CSV table of C-alpha atoms in Angstrom, one decimal:
chain,number,residue,atom,x,y,z
F,1,GLY,CA,41.2,-23.9,-50.0
F,2,GLU,CA,37.6,-22.8,-49.8
F,3,ASN,CA,35.2,-24.4,-52.2
F,4,VAL,CA,31.5,-24.4,-52.9
F,5,GLU,CA,29.9,-27.1,-55.0
F,6,GLN,CA,26.4,-26.6,-56.5
F,7,HIS,CA,24.0,-29.1,-58.0
F,8,PRO,CA,22.4,-29.6,-60.4
F,9,SER,CA,24.1,-27.6,-63.2
F,10,THR,CA,20.8,-27.5,-65.2
F,11,LEU,CA,17.2,-27.9,-63.9
F,12,SER,CA,14.1,-27.9,-66.0
F,13,VAL,CA,10.7,-27.7,-64.4
F,14,GLN,CA,7.1,-27.2,-65.4
F,15,GLU,CA,5.5,-23.9,-64.5
F,16,GLY,CA,3.9,-24.2,-61.1
F,17,ASP,CA,6.2,-26.9,-59.9
F,18,SER,CA,8.9,-26.5,-57.3
F,19,ALA,CA,12.7,-26.2,-57.9
F,20,VAL,CA,15.4,-27.2,-55.5
F,21,ILE,CA,19.1,-26.3,-55.8
F,22,LYS,CA,21.7,-27.7,-53.4
F,23,CYS,CA,25.1,-26.5,-52.4
F,24,THR,CA,27.9,-27.8,-50.1
F,25,TYR,CA,30.8,-25.7,-48.7
F,26,SER,CA,34.2,-26.8,-47.4
F,27,ASP,CA,35.2,-24.0,-45.1
F,28,SER,CA,33.7,-24.6,-41.6
F,29,ALA,CA,34.4,-20.9,-40.8
F,30,SER,CA,31.8,-19.8,-43.4
F,31,ASN,CA,28.9,-18.1,-41.7
F,32,TYR,CA,27.0,-16.2,-44.4
F,33,PHE,CA,25.3,-17.8,-47.4
F,34,PRO,CA,23.7,-15.6,-50.1
F,35,TRP,CA,21.9,-16.7,-53.2
F,36,TYR,CA,22.1,-14.7,-56.4
F,37,LYS,CA,20.0,-14.8,-59.6
F,38,GLN,CA,21.7,-13.8,-62.9
F,39,GLU,CA,19.7,-13.0,-66.0
F,40,LEU,CA,21.2,-12.8,-69.4
F,41,GLY,CA,23.4,-9.7,-69.9
F,42,LYS,CA,23.1,-8.7,-66.2
F,43,GLY,CA,25.2,-9.0,-63.1
F,44,PRO,CA,24.1,-11.3,-60.3
F,45,GLN,CA,21.3,-10.0,-58.1
F,46,LEU,CA,21.0,-11.0,-54.4
F,47,ILE,CA,17.6,-12.7,-53.9
F,48,ILE,CA,17.9,-14.2,-50.4
F,49,ASP,CA,20.5,-14.9,-47.8
F,50,ILE,CA,20.9,-16.9,-44.6
F,51,ARG,CA,23.4,-16.7,-41.7
F,52,SER,CA,24.8,-19.6,-39.7
F,53,ASN,CA,22.7,-18.9,-36.6
F,54,VAL,CA,19.5,-19.6,-38.6
F,55,GLY,CA,18.3,-22.9,-40.0
F,56,GLU,CA,15.7,-21.6,-42.4
F,57,LYS,CA,14.5,-18.4,-44.0
F,58,LYS,CA,11.6,-17.7,-46.3
F,59,ASP,CA,10.6,-14.8,-48.5
F,60,GLN,CA,7.4,-15.3,-50.4
F,61,ARG,CA,8.0,-18.1,-53.0
F,62,ILE,CA,11.7,-18.7,-52.1
F,63,ALA,CA,13.2,-20.3,-49.1
F,64,VAL,CA,16.7,-21.3,-48.0
F,65,THR,CA,17.7,-24.0,-45.5
F,66,LEU,CA,21.1,-24.5,-43.9
F,67,ASN,CA,22.6,-27.6,-42.2
F,68,LYS,CA,25.8,-26.5,-40.6
F,69,THR,CA,26.8,-29.9,-39.4
F,70,ALA,CA,26.6,-31.3,-42.9
F,71,LYS,CA,27.8,-28.1,-44.5
F,72,HIS,CA,24.8,-28.1,-46.9
F,73,PHE,CA,22.5,-25.3,-47.9
F,74,SER,CA,19.6,-25.3,-50.3
F,75,LEU,CA,17.4,-22.9,-52.3
F,76,HIS,CA,13.7,-23.8,-52.7
F,77,ILE,CA,11.5,-22.0,-55.2
F,78,THR,CA,7.8,-22.9,-55.1
F,79,GLU,CA,5.1,-22.2,-57.7
F,80,THR,CA,7.7,-21.5,-60.3
F,81,GLN,CA,7.0,-19.0,-63.1
F,82,PRO,CA,8.6,-18.4,-66.5
F,83,GLU,CA,10.3,-15.3,-65.2
F,84,ASP,CA,12.2,-17.4,-62.6
F,85,SER,CA,14.2,-18.8,-65.6
F,86,ALA,CA,17.8,-17.7,-65.0
F,87,VAL,CA,21.1,-18.9,-63.6
F,88,TYR,CA,21.2,-19.2,-59.8
F,89,PHE,CA,24.4,-19.1,-57.8
F,90,CYS,CA,25.0,-20.1,-54.2
F,91,ALA,CA,27.8,-18.5,-52.3
F,92,ALA,CA,29.6,-18.7,-48.9
F,93,SER,CA,31.7,-16.3,-46.9
F,94,GLY,CA,33.3,-16.0,-43.5
F,95,ASP,CA,34.8,-13.3,-41.3
F,96,THR,CA,38.4,-13.6,-42.7
F,97,GLY,CA,39.9,-12.2,-45.9
F,98,GLY,CA,37.7,-9.2,-46.0
F,99,PHE,CA,34.6,-11.4,-46.0
F,100,LYS,CA,35.5,-12.7,-49.5
F,101,THR,CA,32.7,-14.6,-51.1
F,102,ILE,CA,33.1,-17.9,-52.8
F,103,PHE,CA,30.5,-18.8,-55.5
F,104,GLY,CA,29.3,-22.1,-56.8
F,105,ALA,CA,29.4,-22.8,-60.5
F,106,GLY,CA,25.7,-22.0,-61.0
F,107,THR,CA,22.4,-23.7,-61.9
F,108,ARG,CA,20.6,-22.9,-65.0
F,109,LEU,CA,16.9,-23.0,-64.3
F,110,PHE,CA,14.4,-23.4,-67.1
F,111,VAL,CA,10.7,-23.0,-66.3
F,112,LYS,CA,8.5,-24.3,-69.1
F,113,ALA,CA,5.1,-22.6,-69.5
N,1,GLU,CA,19.8,5.4,-55.2
N,2,THR,CA,22.1,4.6,-58.1
N,3,GLY,CA,23.4,1.1,-58.5
N,4,VAL,CA,26.8,-0.1,-59.5
N,5,THR,CA,27.9,1.1,-63.0
N,6,GLN,CA,30.8,-0.3,-65.0
N,7,SER,CA,32.6,0.9,-68.0
N,8,PRO,CA,33.2,0.0,-70.7
N,9,THR,CA,30.5,-2.6,-71.3
N,10,HIS,CA,32.6,-4.4,-74.0
N,11,LEU,CA,36.2,-4.3,-74.9
N,12,ILE,CA,38.5,-6.2,-77.3
N,13,LYS,CA,42.3,-6.3,-76.6
N,14,THR,CA,45.3,-8.0,-78.1
N,15,ARG,CA,47.4,-10.5,-76.2
N,16,GLY,CA,50.2,-8.7,-74.3
N,17,GLN,CA,48.3,-5.4,-74.0
N,18,GLN,CA,47.2,-3.8,-70.8
N,19,VAL,CA,43.6,-2.9,-69.8
N,20,THR,CA,41.8,-0.8,-67.2
N,21,LEU,CA,38.2,-1.4,-66.2
N,22,ARG,CA,36.3,1.1,-64.2
N,23,CYS,CA,33.5,0.8,-61.6
N,24,SER,CA,31.4,3.3,-59.8
N,25,SER,CA,30.0,1.9,-56.5
N,26,GLN,CA,26.5,2.3,-55.3
N,27,SER,CA,26.0,5.4,-53.2
N,28,GLY,CA,27.0,4.9,-49.6
N,29,HIS,CA,29.0,1.7,-50.3
N,30,ASN,CA,32.7,1.9,-49.3
N,31,THR,CA,33.7,-1.7,-50.0
N,32,VAL,CA,34.2,-2.9,-53.6
N,33,SER,CA,35.1,-6.4,-54.9
N,34,TRP,CA,36.1,-7.5,-58.4
N,35,TYR,CA,35.1,-10.9,-59.9
N,36,GLN,CA,36.0,-12.7,-63.1
N,37,GLN,CA,33.3,-14.8,-64.6
N,38,ALA,CA,34.2,-17.1,-67.4
N,39,LEU,CA,31.5,-18.3,-69.8
N,40,GLY,CA,29.2,-20.8,-68.0
N,41,GLN,CA,31.0,-20.5,-64.7
N,42,GLY,CA,30.5,-18.8,-61.3
N,43,PRO,CA,32.2,-15.6,-60.4
N,44,GLN,CA,35.8,-16.0,-59.2
N,45,PHE,CA,37.0,-13.6,-56.5
N,46,ILE,CA,39.9,-11.4,-57.7
N,47,PHE,CA,40.3,-8.9,-54.8
N,48,GLN,CA,38.4,-6.5,-52.5
N,49,TYR,CA,39.0,-3.0,-51.3
N,50,TYR,CA,37.7,-1.3,-48.2
N,51,ARG,CA,38.4,2.4,-47.7
N,52,GLU,CA,41.1,2.4,-50.4
N,53,GLU,CA,43.0,-0.6,-48.9
N,54,GLU,CA,43.1,-4.1,-50.3
N,55,ASN,CA,41.8,-6.4,-47.6
N,56,GLY,CA,41.3,-9.7,-49.5
N,57,ARG,CA,42.7,-11.4,-52.6
N,58,GLY,CA,41.9,-14.5,-54.5
N,59,ASN,CA,44.2,-16.8,-56.5
N,60,PHE,CA,45.0,-14.3,-59.3
N,61,PRO,CA,48.6,-13.3,-60.4
N,62,PRO,CA,50.1,-9.9,-59.5
N,63,ARG,CA,49.4,-8.7,-63.1
N,64,PHE,CA,45.8,-8.2,-61.8
N,65,SER,CA,45.9,-5.1,-59.7
N,66,GLY,CA,43.4,-2.5,-58.5
N,67,LEU,CA,42.7,0.8,-56.9
N,68,GLN,CA,39.9,2.3,-54.9
N,69,PHE,CA,39.6,6.1,-54.9
N,70,PRO,CA,38.4,8.4,-52.1
N,71,ASN,CA,34.9,8.6,-53.7
N,72,TYR,CA,34.9,4.8,-53.5
N,73,SER,CA,35.0,4.3,-57.3
N,74,SER,CA,37.6,1.7,-58.4
N,75,GLU,CA,39.7,0.3,-61.2
N,76,LEU,CA,40.8,-3.1,-62.2
N,77,ASN,CA,44.1,-3.2,-64.1
N,78,VAL,CA,45.3,-6.3,-66.0
N,79,ASN,CA,48.8,-6.3,-67.5
N,80,ALA,CA,50.3,-8.6,-70.1
N,81,LEU,CA,46.9,-9.9,-71.2
N,82,GLU,CA,46.5,-13.6,-72.0
N,83,LEU,CA,43.8,-15.3,-74.1
N,84,ASP,CA,42.5,-16.9,-70.9
N,85,ASP,CA,41.7,-13.5,-69.5
N,86,SER,CA,38.7,-13.3,-71.8
N,87,ALA,CA,35.7,-13.2,-69.4
N,88,LEU,CA,33.0,-11.0,-67.9
N,89,TYR,CA,34.5,-8.8,-65.2
N,90,LEU,CA,32.1,-7.9,-62.4
N,91,CYS,CA,32.4,-5.2,-59.9
N,92,ALA,CA,30.3,-5.5,-56.7
N,93,SER,CA,29.9,-3.1,-53.8
N,94,ARG,CA,28.5,-3.1,-50.3
N,95,ARG,CA,28.4,-0.9,-47.2
N,96,GLY,CA,30.9,-1.1,-44.4
N,97,SER,CA,33.0,-4.0,-43.2
N,98,THR,CA,30.3,-6.3,-42.1
N,99,ASN,CA,29.4,-9.4,-44.0
N,100,TYR,CA,26.4,-9.2,-46.2
N,101,GLY,CA,25.4,-9.4,-49.8
N,102,TYR,CA,26.8,-7.4,-52.7
N,103,THR,CA,25.2,-5.2,-55.3
N,104,PHE,CA,26.7,-6.1,-58.6
N,105,GLY,CA,27.2,-4.1,-61.8
N,106,SER,CA,26.4,-5.6,-65.2
N,107,GLY,CA,30.0,-6.2,-66.0
N,108,THR,CA,32.6,-5.6,-68.7
N,109,ARG,CA,32.9,-8.2,-71.3
N,110,LEU,CA,36.7,-8.5,-72.2
N,111,THR,CA,37.8,-10.4,-75.2
N,112,VAL,CA,41.5,-11.0,-75.7
N,113,VAL,CA,42.6,-11.9,-79.3
């Protein structure tokens, strides 16, 4: 079945450094890849997404890259700030099953001031 | 615009009981999905409704059922509760049948004892 693997499970960086989270997906029919940020006591919040016809997308300090051939996609956060500390989830979905979205297990990011 | 609201926020039930969780979708959203998130894990897809019809389902037993109403609010019902059903239940909505990101509620924390 569909699966999304996410690494690392925990990431600790110094404020101002960059953070990279990597995911792989198994379903070659996946064509939409959102990233969510979840803070304590809240639901996940969409922060950026990328579609399969695009290789890279950037929004201020965050960027996502997609390698369809390798079925890899990554989240890059530059100039990290303490408020970036949260759990980040990658996800993948395709055009079947009502566009159901499969999530990775999450990466807990700590940004040390 | 209002976001996704869920009720109750917390709930404690006894094994074998039944529970109903409620969700009010974001204004203008006619698609709703329910997810189960165990502690330290990513959200697991339960099912999705589009215009009151179920159009996608994950690997959950039939004792997990749902409804979507004409105003696009929805319910998740779980019968014969088991200890492993203890989790955060997230409702997420989006507009239309195209594939893009969800708006999540803050969830209902269900504890089964």
